[in-house]
Amino acid sequence: MSEEILEHAPALTVLAEDERIFRDSVREFAEAQVRPLVREMDEHAKIPRTLVDQLFDLGVMSIEIPETYGGTGASFFHSVLAVEELSRVDPSVGVLVDVQNTLVINALTRWGSDDLKRRYLTKLASGSVGAYALSEAGSGSDAFALVTRARETDEGYTLTGRKLWITNANEADIFLVFATVNPEAGYRGITAFVVERGFPGFTVGKKEDKLGIRASSTCELILEDCRVPKANVLGEIGKGYKSAIETLNEGRIGIGAQMIGLARGALEHAVTYTKQRKQFGKSIAEFQVVQHQLARAAVELEAATLTVYNAARLRDAGRPFLTEAAICKIFSSEVAERVASLAVNLFGGNGFVKEYPVEKLYRDAKIGQIYEGTSNLQLQTIAKQILG
């Protein structure tokens, strides 16, 4: 391969200068502002509004929003870097930023009218949190079996139904809600709407008490004849399934970033602890069995990172990435669980108590194999692509 080709095809993990500066700034912020709050946020199951405001000030809540709307105007890969670095310290903060960027802003940027962009991207860049409301009690993996109904009126639409497991719901002011205008049309009736927290008939319901990522809010949404203006239809009537599918494909890369960040944080904790912990007159890091376990974790983390970065780079290049997104999501979530579990084991009894950080990362890791498409769904996607 010629030097010219190599110059234009750098290694996936080689960052451009602006990417490196951005990553370092997010890492510095995560260490200084997020890490001191991790235990408290987990115990109280809440991210303080002051920290959310700091995330806006840092620019990580508006990464792909064009500068004309007050955003950073950066790339999807920058979003991946931000989610990874925040999740290295606290995956709850990582998923807050992930949903804001890879789902809500992404959908509005791609399918929003000029009017919607002007009204809502400016808000999402300046302090408003967004949430993505697709799932319902009877439509988890079968996401398009939703029953939330949208009925047309003279003024717009009224939405009636319930949404479950909605990330960012407690903090959000702006919700992308999927409903069907025609249940008999199946997925062809699904339409996306931009709903504000203050719209009549809209309520944020029960907050779930979760195993992991506890500081990240997960709530139900209740829509009782919620009135939505016609101008707040996102994209075309009956084409909401297309925006949902394509947005979730990108969102899965964001979950991959969350998982490799979590795994990196767990491995770093394990390395530090095994160097300090003494048994039989020497640090446990000096035992070959421990060295090999750490080495295996490092191998898996490097491989997972490559799958996430590859999918993100393909997306930014405008190349197909459906299979790569599924691969990075399933593999990184499995690696995160294994590395976090190893960290707990290497901490011994200390790994099982909340005073030390790894038990939280172990709890946080499990959700990676569930939300934004279960591991079984990712395998089905991959199988469909390779079998043709």
Coordinates of N, CA, C and O in Angstrom, one line a residue, residues 71 115 149 152 154 170 190 200 217 229 258 262-263 293 310 331 333:
G71 N -25.5 25.5 17.9 CA -24.8 24.3 18.3 C -23.3 24.3 18.0 O -22.8 25.4 17.6
D115 N -38.9 25.2 10.0 CA -39.6 25.8 11.2 C -39.3 25.0 12.4 O -39.0 25.6 13.5
R149 N -52.3 6.5 19.8 CA -53.1 6.9 18.6 C -53.0 8.4 18.4 O -53.1 9.2 19.4
E152 N -56.5 13.3 13.9 CA -56.4 14.6 13.3 C -57.6 15.5 13.7 O -58.7 15.0 13.8
D154 N -59.1 19.9 13.6 CA -59.0 21.1 12.8 C -57.7 21.9 13.2 O -57.1 22.5 12.3
N170 N -37.5 12.7 32.9 CA -37.6 13.7 34.0 C -37.0 15.0 33.7 O -37.5 16.1 34.1
I190 N -47.5 4.9 11.3 CA -46.7 5.5 12.4 C -46.2 6.9 11.9 O -45.6 7.1 10.8
P200 N -51.1 20.7 26.6 CA -52.2 20.1 27.4 C -52.4 18.6 27.1 O -52.3 18.2 25.9
S217 N -32.8 9.2 34.3 CA -34.2 9.0 34.5 C -34.9 8.1 33.4 O -34.5 8.3 32.2
P229 N -49.8 20.7 17.6 CA -50.0 21.5 16.3 C -49.6 20.7 15.1 O -48.7 19.9 15.2
Q258 N -21.1 4.2 24.8 CA -21.3 4.1 26.3 C -20.7 2.8 26.9 O -20.0 2.9 27.9
L262 N -17.6 2.5 29.6 CA -17.8 1.8 30.8 C -16.7 0.8 31.0 O -16.1 0.7 32.1
A263 N -16.5 0.0 30.0 CA -15.4 -1.0 30.1 C -14.1 -0.5 30.4 O -13.3 -1.0 31.1
Q293 N -5.6 -12.2 32.9 CA -7.0 -11.7 32.9 C -7.1 -10.3 32.4 O -8.0 -9.9 31.6
N310 N -15.4 2.2 13.9 CA -15.6 1.9 12.5 C -17.1 2.2 12.1 O -17.3 2.9 11.1
F331 N -21.5 -6.5 20.5 CA -20.1 -6.9 21.0 C -19.7 -6.0 22.2 O -19.2 -6.5 23.2
S333 N -21.5 -4.3 24.3 CA -22.3 -4.5 25.5 C -21.8 -5.8 26.2 O -21.8 -5.9 27.4

